[in-house]
């Protein structure tokens, strides 16, 4: 009988079982091939495989639910510590007042003064205060 070379991966437990038996890996594959040729055996193997996959999915689902719950708890902690009140130091307030004054002069929104001043006024004040331009624009939108 002609034999063919087969390469496969299996669970470490299966490898140990076959290695400790009096059979070769080829014998194990031949035996399995004969077993699955029976229709009921094929169905039984598929049932066991599906049960195993379902258990794995359920375990993953449990892990994911735990992760979600931990993140929800952390979110609640952060939300309880978060304050909507913005604490702005005096230098930032001075810049906000200056920008609003310039905006009134040009009759425009404070975030649009760069169009009228011909300079990067917002960027200048943001750097002066040690904040980003975006943060300064957000502060200008609020009624401080």
PDB file of C-alpha atoms in Angstrom:
ATOM      1  CA  UNK A   1       0.000   0.000   0.000  1.00  0.00           C
ATOM      2  CA  UNK A   2       1.328   3.435  -0.971  1.00  0.00           C
ATOM      3  CA  UNK A   3       1.608   5.941   1.857  1.00  0.00           C
ATOM      4  CA  UNK A   4       1.537   9.761   1.594  1.00  0.00           C
ATOM      5  CA  UNK A   5       3.159  12.351   3.794  1.00  0.00           C
ATOM      6  CA  UNK A   6       0.757  14.461   5.873  1.00  0.00           C
ATOM      7  CA  UNK A   7       1.602  17.465   7.992  1.00  0.00           C
ATOM      8  CA  UNK A   8      -0.816  18.621  10.676  1.00  0.00           C
ATOM      9  CA  UNK A   9      -1.147  20.517  13.904  1.00  0.00           C
ATOM     10  CA  UNK A  10      -2.903  19.071  16.919  1.00  0.00           C
ATOM     11  CA  UNK A  11      -3.392  19.770  20.590  1.00  0.00           C
ATOM     12  CA  UNK A  12      -0.395  18.995  22.791  1.00  0.00           C
ATOM     13  CA  UNK A  13      -2.470  16.443  24.736  1.00  0.00           C
ATOM     14  CA  UNK A  14      -3.263  14.532  21.540  1.00  0.00           C
ATOM     15  CA  UNK A  15       0.411  14.418  20.597  1.00  0.00           C
ATOM     16  CA  UNK A  16       1.373  12.988  24.003  1.00  0.00           C
ATOM     17  CA  UNK A  17      -1.395  10.377  23.856  1.00  0.00           C
ATOM     18  CA  UNK A  18      -0.334   9.157  20.409  1.00  0.00           C
ATOM     19  CA  UNK A  19       3.369   9.273  21.262  1.00  0.00           C
ATOM     20  CA  UNK A  20       2.802   7.153  24.423  1.00  0.00           C
ATOM     21  CA  UNK A  21       0.665   4.612  22.558  1.00  0.00           C
ATOM     22  CA  UNK A  22       1.878   1.753  20.394  1.00  0.00           C
ATOM     23  CA  UNK A  23       0.565   3.531  17.304  1.00  0.00           C
ATOM     24  CA  UNK A  24       2.094   5.943  14.842  1.00  0.00           C
ATOM     25  CA  UNK A  25       0.637   9.282  13.828  1.00  0.00           C
ATOM     26  CA  UNK A  26      -0.268   7.709  10.509  1.00  0.00           C
ATOM     27  CA  UNK A  27      -2.167   4.930  12.311  1.00  0.00           C
ATOM     28  CA  UNK A  28      -4.102   7.579  14.231  1.00  0.00           C
ATOM     29  CA  UNK A  29      -5.024   9.434  11.038  1.00  0.00           C
ATOM     30  CA  UNK A  30      -6.067   6.208   9.314  1.00  0.00           C
ATOM     31  CA  UNK A  31      -8.215   5.222  12.296  1.00  0.00           C
ATOM     32  CA  UNK A  32      -9.848   8.634  12.399  1.00  0.00           C
ATOM     33  CA  UNK A  33     -10.504   8.537   8.645  1.00  0.00           C
ATOM     34  CA  UNK A  34     -12.246   5.177   9.003  1.00  0.00           C
ATOM     35  CA  UNK A  35     -14.294   6.443  11.947  1.00  0.00           C
ATOM     36  CA  UNK A  36     -15.557   9.543  10.202  1.00  0.00           C
ATOM     37  CA  UNK A  37     -16.604   7.569   7.152  1.00  0.00           C
ATOM     38  CA  UNK A  38     -19.579   6.443   9.251  1.00  0.00           C
ATOM     39  CA  UNK A  39     -22.364   9.088   8.924  1.00  0.00           C
ATOM     40  CA  UNK A  40     -23.381   8.956  12.607  1.00  0.00           C
ATOM     41  CA  UNK A  41     -19.774   9.376  13.665  1.00  0.00           C
ATOM     42  CA  UNK A  42     -19.466  12.423  11.418  1.00  0.00           C
ATOM     43  CA  UNK A  43     -22.537  13.955  13.024  1.00  0.00           C
ATOM     44  CA  UNK A  44     -21.296  13.127  16.529  1.00  0.00           C
ATOM     45  CA  UNK A  45     -17.928  14.741  15.814  1.00  0.00           C
ATOM     46  CA  UNK A  46     -19.646  17.830  14.442  1.00  0.00           C
ATOM     47  CA  UNK A  47     -21.886  17.978  17.537  1.00  0.00           C
ATOM     48  CA  UNK A  48     -18.860  17.788  19.844  1.00  0.00           C
ATOM     49  CA  UNK A  49     -17.006  20.385  17.801  1.00  0.00           C
ATOM     50  CA  UNK A  50     -19.972  22.763  17.928  1.00  0.00           C
ATOM     51  CA  UNK A  51     -20.403  22.239  21.662  1.00  0.00           C
ATOM     52  CA  UNK A  52     -16.746  23.086  22.164  1.00  0.00           C
ATOM     53  CA  UNK A  53     -17.017  26.210  19.977  1.00  0.00           C
ATOM     54  CA  UNK A  54     -20.135  27.315  21.866  1.00  0.00           C
ATOM     55  CA  UNK A  55     -18.360  26.894  25.213  1.00  0.00           C
ATOM     56  CA  UNK A  56     -15.442  28.974  23.939  1.00  0.00           C
ATOM     57  CA  UNK A  57     -17.788  31.689  22.684  1.00  0.00           C
ATOM     58  CA  UNK A  58     -19.664  31.708  25.993  1.00  0.00           C
ATOM     59  CA  UNK A  59     -16.367  32.058  27.865  1.00  0.00           C
ATOM     60  CA  UNK A  60     -15.361  34.929  25.600  1.00  0.00           C
ATOM     61  CA  UNK A  61     -18.761  36.525  26.153  1.00  0.00           C
ATOM     62  CA  UNK A  62     -18.341  36.299  29.928  1.00  0.00           C
ATOM     63  CA  UNK A  63     -14.888  37.882  29.690  1.00  0.00           C
ATOM     64  CA  UNK A  64     -16.226  40.646  27.460  1.00  0.00           C
ATOM     65  CA  UNK A  65     -19.135  41.321  29.833  1.00  0.00           C
ATOM     66  CA  UNK A  66     -16.680  41.587  32.741  1.00  0.00           C
ATOM     67  CA  UNK A  67     -14.535  44.026  30.765  1.00  0.00           C
ATOM     68  CA  UNK A  68     -17.596  46.113  29.924  1.00  0.00           C
ATOM     69  CA  UNK A  69     -18.672  46.168  33.565  1.00  0.00           C
ATOM     70  CA  UNK A  70     -15.194  47.257  34.710  1.00  0.00           C
ATOM     71  CA  UNK A  71     -15.158  50.030  32.119  1.00  0.00           C
ATOM     72  CA  UNK A  72     -18.658  51.168  33.184  1.00  0.00           C
ATOM     73  CA  UNK A  73     -17.524  51.334  36.803  1.00  0.00           C
ATOM     74  CA  UNK A  74     -14.452  53.331  35.822  1.00  0.00           C
ATOM     75  CA  UNK A  75     -16.613  55.628  33.677  1.00  0.00           C
ATOM     76  CA  UNK A  76     -18.925  56.240  36.648  1.00  0.00           C
ATOM     77  CA  UNK A  77     -15.931  57.040  38.827  1.00  0.00           C
ATOM     78  CA  UNK A  78     -14.623  59.532  36.276  1.00  0.00           C
ATOM     79  CA  UNK A  79     -18.064  61.076  35.809  1.00  0.00           C
ATOM     80  CA  UNK A  80     -18.437  61.491  39.568  1.00  0.00           C
ATOM     81  CA  UNK A  81     -15.068  63.274  39.708  1.00  0.00           C
ATOM     82  CA  UNK A  82     -15.697  65.432  36.627  1.00  0.00           C
ATOM     83  CA  UNK A  83     -16.873  68.951  37.138  1.00  0.00           C
ATOM     84  CA  UNK A  84     -18.421  70.982  34.337  1.00  0.00           C
ATOM     85  CA  UNK A  85     -17.065  74.120  35.925  1.00  0.00           C
ATOM     86  CA  UNK A  86     -14.016  75.397  34.155  1.00  0.00           C
ATOM     87  CA  UNK A  87     -11.318  76.808  36.337  1.00  0.00           C
ATOM     88  CA  UNK A  88      -9.555  79.480  34.361  1.00  0.00           C
ATOM     89  CA  UNK A  89      -6.552  81.343  35.699  1.00  0.00           C
ATOM     90  CA  UNK A  90      -6.271  85.120  35.536  1.00  0.00           C
ATOM     91  CA  UNK A  91      -3.892  85.158  32.552  1.00  0.00           C
ATOM     92  CA  UNK A  92      -6.368  83.164  30.445  1.00  0.00           C
ATOM     93  CA  UNK A  93      -9.241  85.428  31.556  1.00  0.00           C
ATOM     94  CA  UNK A  94      -7.208  88.489  30.526  1.00  0.00           C
ATOM     95  CA  UNK A  95      -6.654  86.968  27.081  1.00  0.00           C
ATOM     96  CA  UNK A  96     -10.342  86.082  26.758  1.00  0.00           C
ATOM     97  CA  UNK A  97     -11.322  89.646  27.672  1.00  0.00           C
ATOM     98  CA  UNK A  98      -8.807  91.047  25.162  1.00  0.00           C
ATOM     99  CA  UNK A  99     -10.032  88.762  22.365  1.00  0.00           C
ATOM    100  CA  UNK A 100     -13.683  89.599  23.084  1.00  0.00           C
ATOM    101  CA  UNK A 101     -12.838  93.294  23.060  1.00  0.00           C
ATOM    102  CA  UNK A 102     -11.140  92.964  19.669  1.00  0.00           C
ATOM    103  CA  UNK A 103     -14.124  90.952  18.393  1.00  0.00           C
ATOM    104  CA  UNK A 104     -16.520  93.715  19.499  1.00  0.00           C
ATOM    105  CA  UNK A 105     -14.395  96.268  17.658  1.00  0.00           C
ATOM    106  CA  UNK A 106     -14.633  94.266  14.427  1.00  0.00           C
ATOM    107  CA  UNK A 107     -18.231  93.160  15.146  1.00  0.00           C
ATOM    108  CA  UNK A 108     -17.420  89.458  14.728  1.00  0.00           C
ATOM    109  CA  UNK A 109     -17.329  86.263  16.740  1.00  0.00           C
ATOM    110  CA  UNK A 110     -14.293  85.941  19.043  1.00  0.00           C
ATOM    111  CA  UNK A 111     -13.153  82.779  17.246  1.00  0.00           C
ATOM    112  CA  UNK A 112     -13.126  84.657  13.899  1.00  0.00           C
ATOM    113  CA  UNK A 113     -10.921  87.623  14.839  1.00  0.00           C
ATOM    114  CA  UNK A 114      -7.919  86.291  12.905  1.00  0.00           C
ATOM    115  CA  UNK A 115      -9.813  87.082   9.673  1.00  0.00           C
ATOM    116  CA  UNK A 116     -10.049  90.738  10.702  1.00  0.00           C
ATOM    117  CA  UNK A 117      -6.731  91.333  12.473  1.00  0.00           C
ATOM    118  CA  UNK A 118      -4.554  89.887   9.725  1.00  0.00           C
ATOM    119  CA  UNK A 119      -2.551  88.067  12.397  1.00  0.00           C
ATOM    120  CA  UNK A 120      -2.763  84.819  14.312  1.00  0.00           C
ATOM    121  CA  UNK A 121      -4.181  86.490  17.418  1.00  0.00           C
ATOM    122  CA  UNK A 122      -5.800  83.351  18.822  1.00  0.00           C
ATOM    123  CA  UNK A 123      -2.593  81.328  18.479  1.00  0.00           C
ATOM    124  CA  UNK A 124      -0.600  84.141  20.121  1.00  0.00           C
ATOM    125  CA  UNK A 125      -2.922  84.266  23.159  1.00  0.00           C
ATOM    126  CA  UNK A 126      -3.061  80.463  23.421  1.00  0.00           C
ATOM    127  CA  UNK A 127       0.735  80.204  23.524  1.00  0.00           C
ATOM    128  CA  UNK A 128       0.938  83.087  25.978  1.00  0.00           C
ATOM    129  CA  UNK A 129      -1.439  81.242  28.322  1.00  0.00           C
ATOM    130  CA  UNK A 130       0.154  77.822  27.814  1.00  0.00           C
ATOM    131  CA  UNK A 131      -2.946  76.192  26.311  1.00  0.00           C
ATOM    132  CA  UNK A 132      -3.812  74.968  22.838  1.00  0.00           C
ATOM    133  CA  UNK A 133      -5.672  77.064  20.305  1.00  0.00           C
ATOM    134  CA  UNK A 134      -8.536  74.558  20.452  1.00  0.00           C
ATOM    135  CA  UNK A 135      -8.824  74.954  24.234  1.00  0.00           C
ATOM    136  CA  UNK A 136      -8.861  78.728  23.887  1.00  0.00           C
ATOM    137  CA  UNK A 137     -11.574  78.552  21.228  1.00  0.00           C
ATOM    138  CA  UNK A 138     -13.660  76.292  23.472  1.00  0.00           C
ATOM    139  CA  UNK A 139     -13.285  78.753  26.356  1.00  0.00           C
ATOM    140  CA  UNK A 140     -14.301  81.633  24.092  1.00  0.00           C
ATOM    141  CA  UNK A 141     -17.506  79.797  23.176  1.00  0.00           C
ATOM    142  CA  UNK A 142     -18.486  79.565  26.851  1.00  0.00           C
ATOM    143  CA  UNK A 143     -19.949  82.434  28.799  1.00  0.00           C
ATOM    144  CA  UNK A 144     -17.222  82.981  31.377  1.00  0.00           C
TER     145      UNK A 144
END
